[in-house]
XYZ file of C-alpha atoms in Angstrom:
503
model
C 134.351 111.772 108.747
C 131.121 110.332 110.492
C 128.782 109.925 107.517
C 130.447 107.184 105.053
C 128.271 107.236 101.208
C 125.822 104.659 101.272
C 127.228 100.808 101.544
C 124.275 98.832 100.467
C 123.474 98.114 96.094
C 120.221 100.797 95.497
C 118.809 97.632 93.686
C 117.557 94.998 95.398
C 120.333 92.250 96.628
C 119.488 88.492 96.788
C 122.468 87.253 98.328
C 121.954 88.119 102.043
C 125.702 87.006 102.699
C 126.649 89.842 100.710
C 124.256 92.593 101.835
C 125.101 91.884 105.483
C 128.612 92.568 105.181
C 127.576 95.643 103.143
C 124.955 96.832 106.095
C 128.127 96.396 108.506
C 129.296 98.604 110.785
C 126.329 101.649 110.835
C 123.508 103.193 112.133
C 121.199 105.316 109.936
C 121.095 108.955 111.773
C 119.720 111.812 109.418
C 119.191 110.817 106.313
C 123.117 109.005 106.521
C 124.763 105.837 107.707
C 126.907 106.767 110.521
C 129.710 104.043 112.261
C 129.167 104.490 116.125
C 130.835 107.614 117.855
C 132.919 105.129 119.416
C 133.562 103.020 116.847
C 133.204 99.928 118.338
C 131.361 96.979 116.480
C 129.910 93.649 117.808
C 128.983 90.590 115.451
C 126.184 89.911 114.496
C 126.215 86.027 113.976
C 123.853 83.081 111.742
C 122.249 80.824 114.211
C 122.185 77.823 111.802
C 125.997 77.653 111.624
C 127.234 80.180 114.609
C 129.218 82.035 111.898
C 129.866 85.523 111.988
C 128.079 86.981 108.866
C 128.201 90.802 109.988
C 128.936 93.707 112.329
C 126.515 96.101 113.801
C 127.157 99.524 115.257
C 127.285 98.764 118.921
C 125.712 102.727 120.090
C 125.653 104.067 123.295
C 124.449 107.803 124.545
C 126.077 109.697 121.779
C 124.771 107.785 119.068
C 121.503 108.463 121.362
C 121.948 111.760 121.201
C 122.760 112.614 117.992
C 119.382 110.194 116.174
C 117.361 112.388 118.418
C 118.695 115.626 118.169
C 118.292 114.949 114.288
C 114.737 113.246 114.582
C 113.675 116.801 116.593
C 115.127 119.328 114.045
C 113.746 116.897 111.458
C 110.158 116.365 113.364
C 109.392 120.398 113.270
C 108.833 120.577 109.679
C 107.252 117.173 109.452
C 104.242 118.143 111.027
C 103.959 121.049 109.541
C 103.327 118.766 105.786
C 99.755 118.122 105.983
C 98.496 114.760 107.009
C 97.270 113.405 103.968
C 100.683 114.182 101.754
C 102.403 112.609 105.099
C 100.573 109.352 104.339
C 101.048 109.795 100.563
C 104.540 109.429 101.520
C 104.901 107.082 103.255
C 102.820 104.623 100.801
C 105.218 105.648 98.330
C 107.806 104.153 100.664
C 105.578 100.973 100.593
C 105.789 100.218 97.407
C 109.584 100.182 97.194
C 109.610 98.028 100.217
C 107.132 95.979 98.325
C 110.369 96.106 95.338
C 112.769 94.741 98.623
C 110.501 91.600 99.960
C 112.552 89.021 98.488
C 115.976 91.121 99.361
C 114.641 91.624 103.071
C 113.171 87.745 103.437
C 116.231 86.678 102.840
C 118.187 89.183 104.967
C 115.672 88.463 108.118
C 116.270 84.507 107.587
C 119.738 85.028 107.342
C 119.902 86.983 111.079
C 117.263 85.290 112.863
C 116.904 81.755 111.972
C 113.357 81.749 110.403
C 112.606 79.769 107.676
C 112.601 81.903 104.337
C 108.993 80.366 102.961
C 107.228 79.485 105.973
C 107.680 82.409 107.857
C 110.373 85.944 106.664
C 108.958 86.313 103.740
C 105.950 86.031 105.467
C 106.737 88.697 107.559
C 108.716 90.930 104.356
C 105.151 91.157 102.857
C 103.092 91.822 106.551
C 105.771 95.141 106.639
C 104.732 96.358 103.043
C 101.596 95.640 104.342
C 101.441 97.658 107.278
C 102.992 101.183 105.702
C 100.374 100.874 103.068
C 97.682 100.352 105.510
C 98.737 103.216 107.813
C 99.966 105.148 105.028
C 95.842 105.775 103.639
C 94.950 106.902 107.567
C 96.466 110.758 107.331
C 93.075 111.907 106.129
C 91.472 110.237 109.640
C 93.684 112.111 112.094
C 90.353 114.221 112.796
C 89.603 116.669 115.423
C 85.888 116.913 116.486
C 83.122 120.265 117.476
C 82.114 119.926 120.688
C 78.516 121.622 121.908
C 80.167 124.192 124.254
C 77.665 127.493 123.475
C 76.666 129.382 120.422
C 78.804 132.166 121.292
C 82.172 129.665 121.012
C 83.282 127.363 118.577
C 85.417 124.205 120.349
C 87.007 121.880 118.373
C 89.519 119.520 118.914
C 92.465 118.795 116.826
C 95.405 116.175 116.899
C 98.765 116.964 117.117
C 101.705 114.636 116.963
C 103.212 114.436 120.647
C 106.818 114.885 119.131
C 110.469 112.156 118.823
C 109.151 108.809 119.442
C 111.320 106.192 120.842
C 111.317 102.439 119.966
C 112.559 99.634 120.789
C 112.240 96.458 119.415
C 112.911 92.860 119.576
C 114.189 89.775 117.304
C 111.432 87.137 116.979
C 109.606 89.313 114.289
C 111.699 92.672 113.858
C 110.551 94.291 110.689
C 106.896 93.747 110.916
C 107.043 94.867 115.028
C 109.176 98.019 113.389
C 106.736 98.917 111.128
C 103.804 98.948 113.494
C 105.157 101.392 115.015
C 106.851 103.811 113.155
C 103.700 103.836 110.691
C 101.746 105.443 112.703
C 103.886 107.340 114.563
C 105.562 108.965 111.286
C 101.707 109.318 109.900
C 100.375 111.165 112.894
C 103.197 114.047 111.826
C 106.736 112.547 114.847
C 110.474 111.445 114.312
C 111.004 108.565 115.449
C 114.603 106.908 116.915
C 114.453 103.091 116.564
C 116.893 100.908 118.895
C 117.238 97.601 117.032
C 117.752 94.370 119.025
C 121.138 93.284 119.277
C 120.370 89.830 118.004
C 118.797 91.238 114.479
C 119.896 94.553 113.308
C 120.173 94.318 109.787
C 117.234 93.666 107.893
C 115.339 96.911 109.915
C 118.666 98.665 108.707
C 118.106 98.281 105.531
C 113.995 99.017 105.423
C 115.445 102.531 106.939
C 117.334 103.279 104.742
C 114.553 102.613 101.755
C 112.196 104.812 104.050
C 114.394 107.233 103.468
C 114.635 106.779 100.097
C 111.373 108.362 100.229
C 111.293 110.666 103.626
C 112.763 114.090 104.889
C 116.273 112.990 106.500
C 115.712 112.837 109.700
C 112.083 111.645 110.428
C 112.879 108.198 110.569
C 116.425 107.025 112.382
C 118.053 103.748 113.971
C 120.756 102.783 116.296
C 121.882 99.338 117.207
C 123.407 98.553 120.416
C 123.131 97.038 123.711
C 120.338 97.621 126.061
C 121.577 99.302 128.552
C 123.963 101.562 126.772
C 121.920 102.277 124.130
C 118.053 101.306 124.458
C 118.182 103.060 128.034
C 119.899 106.357 126.759
C 117.013 106.495 124.312
C 114.290 105.767 126.655
C 115.697 108.559 128.935
C 116.352 111.623 126.561
C 114.504 114.435 127.762
C 113.476 115.369 123.708
C 111.553 111.839 123.100
C 108.489 112.528 124.098
C 106.579 108.630 123.472
C 108.340 105.494 124.502
C 107.101 102.182 122.707
C 109.034 98.706 122.939
C 107.874 95.059 122.770
C 109.855 92.559 124.786
C 109.921 91.262 128.116
C 108.136 91.776 131.114
C 111.091 93.124 133.975
C 112.027 94.928 131.086
C 109.023 96.581 130.730
C 108.707 97.709 133.804
C 112.255 99.526 133.620
C 110.975 101.424 130.388
C 107.633 102.362 132.140
C 109.598 103.520 135.226
C 112.241 105.626 133.067
C 109.270 107.563 131.125
C 107.631 107.724 134.364
C 110.321 110.217 135.580
C 109.448 112.056 132.318
C 105.670 111.655 132.279
C 105.527 110.424 128.734
C 103.363 108.015 127.483
C 104.230 104.242 126.759
C 102.848 101.687 124.813
C 104.226 98.101 126.445
C 103.620 94.348 124.327
C 105.317 92.128 126.498
C 104.387 88.867 126.197
C 102.347 86.328 126.970
C 100.900 82.670 127.726
C 98.076 82.508 125.373
C 95.537 79.287 126.091
C 94.100 77.454 123.173
C 90.748 75.977 124.396
C 89.148 73.081 122.048
C 85.976 71.922 122.155
C 85.125 68.259 121.024
C 82.279 69.584 118.777
C 85.275 71.284 116.478
C 86.139 71.199 113.774
C 88.737 68.683 113.871
C 91.045 68.256 111.140
C 90.793 72.288 110.921
C 92.146 72.503 114.628
C 94.850 70.263 114.738
C 95.815 71.990 112.227
C 95.362 75.136 113.651
C 97.157 73.768 117.045
C 100.668 73.793 114.775
C 99.750 77.599 113.424
C 98.744 78.815 117.027
C 101.932 77.407 118.790
C 103.919 79.615 115.977
C 105.932 75.866 115.988
C 107.638 77.127 112.078
C 108.817 80.814 113.953
C 110.046 77.638 116.586
C 108.117 79.011 119.150
C 109.037 82.458 119.468
C 106.185 84.538 119.930
C 104.228 85.967 121.995
C 100.372 84.998 120.983
C 101.922 80.852 120.857
C 99.479 78.645 122.327
C 101.829 77.397 124.918
C 98.709 75.904 127.049
C 96.432 73.769 124.907
C 93.576 72.836 126.889
C 91.277 69.607 124.643
C 87.968 68.283 125.295
C 88.431 64.524 126.775
C 86.548 62.822 124.238
C 89.641 63.479 121.600
C 92.183 64.345 123.583
C 94.587 61.581 123.368
C 93.272 61.887 119.672
C 93.986 64.865 119.147
C 97.758 64.639 121.035
C 98.911 61.878 118.369
C 97.834 63.766 115.478
C 99.286 66.851 116.180
C 102.737 64.918 117.157
C 102.202 63.454 114.264
C 101.778 66.154 112.366
C 104.474 68.494 113.421
C 106.790 65.291 112.919
C 106.380 66.102 109.239
C 107.740 69.025 109.509
C 111.171 69.915 108.555
C 113.774 71.160 109.935
C 116.691 72.742 108.457
C 118.924 75.271 106.920
C 116.264 78.672 106.879
C 117.208 79.571 103.820
C 115.978 76.413 102.164
C 113.146 76.382 100.174
C 112.541 73.029 101.774
C 113.081 73.745 105.453
C 109.384 74.217 108.062
C 111.433 75.431 110.929
C 114.631 76.965 111.642
C 116.817 77.661 114.863
C 116.260 79.624 117.998
C 117.910 82.727 117.465
C 120.977 82.932 120.412
C 123.058 80.756 122.274
C 121.191 82.358 125.585
C 118.135 81.634 124.541
C 118.848 78.167 122.969
C 119.923 77.009 127.002
C 116.748 78.860 128.248
C 114.477 77.321 126.061
C 116.658 73.692 126.907
C 116.452 74.307 130.424
C 112.609 73.954 130.419
C 112.674 71.125 128.317
C 114.972 69.366 130.380
C 112.590 69.932 133.777
C 109.951 69.244 132.151
C 110.983 65.439 131.101
C 112.274 65.568 134.627
C 108.983 65.968 136.271
C 107.250 62.654 137.634
C 104.017 61.648 135.559
C 105.396 63.837 132.661
C 105.758 62.749 128.894
C 107.399 65.229 126.481
C 107.235 64.408 122.870
C 110.204 65.551 120.800
C 108.692 65.951 117.183
C 110.648 66.628 113.805
C 114.608 64.965 112.408
C 117.359 67.188 113.632
C 118.934 68.526 110.538
C 121.781 65.952 109.080
C 123.621 68.707 106.491
C 127.268 68.783 108.282
C 127.313 72.758 107.761
C 124.699 73.142 110.417
C 126.341 70.999 112.825
C 126.520 74.364 115.249
C 123.179 75.536 114.626
C 120.336 76.302 117.194
C 118.285 73.749 116.354
C 115.438 72.428 118.890
C 113.011 70.020 118.112
C 109.443 70.823 118.632
C 108.553 69.493 121.797
C 104.739 68.642 123.224
C 104.382 67.837 126.857
C 101.540 66.409 128.675
C 101.252 65.090 132.205
C 102.558 68.437 133.420
C 100.379 70.346 136.857
C 99.625 73.443 136.576
C 102.182 74.925 138.598
C 105.171 73.824 136.434
C 107.165 76.860 135.247
C 106.559 74.988 131.922
C 102.926 76.421 132.582
C 103.467 79.423 134.474
C 106.370 81.007 132.625
C 106.965 82.443 128.814
C 108.729 79.957 127.180
C 109.715 81.612 123.811
C 110.263 78.287 122.676
C 108.941 75.678 120.674
C 107.291 73.803 123.512
C 103.793 73.048 124.195
C 102.036 71.979 127.576
C 98.226 69.917 126.918
C 96.064 69.656 129.121
C 92.373 67.354 129.040
C 89.093 69.014 130.552
C 86.084 67.811 131.330
C 84.231 71.161 132.847
C 83.987 74.417 130.518
C 83.943 76.782 133.454
C 86.905 74.983 135.262
C 89.253 75.253 131.803
C 87.694 78.975 131.418
C 89.517 78.859 135.365
C 92.297 77.406 133.744
C 92.837 79.938 131.061
C 92.830 82.993 133.279
C 95.258 81.986 135.622
C 97.989 83.269 135.173
C 100.039 86.573 135.001
C 99.732 87.438 131.340
C 96.462 88.196 129.203
C 97.707 89.230 125.181
C 96.248 86.709 122.975
C 93.634 83.171 123.052
C 91.231 81.151 120.986
C 88.583 78.510 121.110
C 87.795 75.970 118.614
C 83.814 74.938 118.876
C 81.231 74.616 116.284
C 78.518 76.063 119.254
C 78.097 80.109 118.984
C 76.777 80.103 122.435
C 79.716 78.694 124.260
C 82.207 80.803 121.729
C 80.732 84.020 122.472
C 80.468 83.351 125.809
C 84.165 82.203 126.318
C 85.342 85.127 124.042
C 83.958 87.239 126.702
C 84.697 86.370 129.985
C 88.299 85.380 128.850
C 91.153 87.815 129.712
C 92.783 88.336 127.027
C 93.737 91.388 124.503
C 92.783 89.221 121.471
C 90.393 86.532 121.510
C 90.001 84.240 117.992
C 87.632 81.736 117.299
C 88.377 78.914 115.022
C 91.303 80.873 113.849
C 94.852 82.035 115.738
C 96.274 84.574 112.843
C 99.047 86.833 114.001
C 98.588 90.605 113.989
C 96.922 91.733 111.216
C 96.768 95.428 109.775
C 93.386 97.223 111.107
C 92.436 94.845 114.013
C 93.271 96.177 116.744
C 96.120 94.479 119.341
C 97.657 94.135 122.598
C 96.880 93.252 125.975
C 95.625 92.933 129.714
C 97.395 92.256 132.749
C 101.270 91.861 132.664
C 100.497 91.136 128.835
C 101.303 95.261 128.869
C 99.862 98.572 128.130
C 98.264 99.778 124.947
C 97.547 98.503 121.625
C 99.050 97.960 118.105
C 97.893 97.609 114.250
C 94.640 100.178 114.179
C 93.620 103.440 114.052
C 93.138 103.487 117.109
C 96.822 102.672 118.097
C 97.216 106.140 115.731
C 95.111 108.138 117.362
C 95.064 107.427 120.964
C 99.020 106.432 121.380
C 100.669 108.639 118.711
C 98.392 111.846 119.153
C 97.173 113.850 122.019
C 94.363 115.810 121.183
C 94.245 119.530 122.075
C 91.140 121.737 122.874
C 90.346 125.367 120.928
C 87.539 127.104 121.937
C 86.893 130.289 119.736
C 85.020 133.252 122.161
C 83.032 134.519 119.268
C 80.839 137.328 121.505
């Protein structure tokens, strides 16, 4: 038997270690927990201690085949459910997620190393919010009447695409899954998610919770490696849409594979987001905004992290000093401890990558790297993947720290004197995901907002992705939009024209 009884508790479980073990070694396909067809698993490691806390099913093409077959079967019936009823079911499932927010917060903190208070609990609440938001949009799947001829009734209707394949990363796995799954499902599609190898547990639990309300097969999830599990999902002939968040390199591979099938894709591929600070800004608010913008509480592991900060020269030295002082006051420690502000890097590979960037920056002539916050003193965390946040000054614009996405707690701060020059510097990147401008001059703010090459520009704030606000990049940051009604209509349905000759 491939399937087994539900191994996880029905009620919320606030012991993340116990829940992690209960969720070990399974996918969720067709309304059931099932192990990998191969019988293979891989370890899920707590990055704060280096200890394995669970195993995840190591999926391959056989698991993909089973999941897509279930999704294709379920989608035909799901598409016949009235759109508002589909939305109502998703909204009902969101209420169940709300009941499990604390459980999910602790579980994702355990597997990702993100601090419970500052990051993981916020993400879990956002997930419920996203499903609630899209659950209310079922009635917006509207068509149009088109003036063509008095004798011909010409209308358009929105129809689902079919089976959606979604591949998600590890930095905010629950939230990014929700941004893909919620609009896809409400629009009448079914979905197969491939979770990140480093963070498969909390998303698995969410899919199981959603399946208590949704028909079996509408929402499925696999764990596994990219080439063995992700690639077969993208290439499967019954997958009619792929949505992916991750690296530029992997995004290009997925785009090429999707092109062979001529299916639509949504790609969110990262950024090197500029933060531009003018001397007339609200200084206190803007310094605090820099900490938020850099996502230091997420260890900088964010596509929208303000990893390039440009500060007008009259306040530059003061700004850098105050920013460093405030980061220095943040507490690094056990992600499950309520006192912790900053947790860990996700994996040894990412740890070495970030550390390599820091060492390269420190070795650069004329550069200064300020290490902030104190490493944890708890002996139980000595093997944890903790890295002090670093604020670099004195680097040239051709430095790798300035050009490449680090995905760690590292930012580079520059002084500027000329508005046009700083705008050119901000746009001098292959990426174009997000940016922020900090000034009390509305004319400058709007001018820069229009001319910065980014999909999302915020003035005097830098919030994370919010439901109902269109989100997506330009240039190498990707294709398509997420988080909005637009994303559901344009990326998870196709428009059919129907003409009725009444003559």
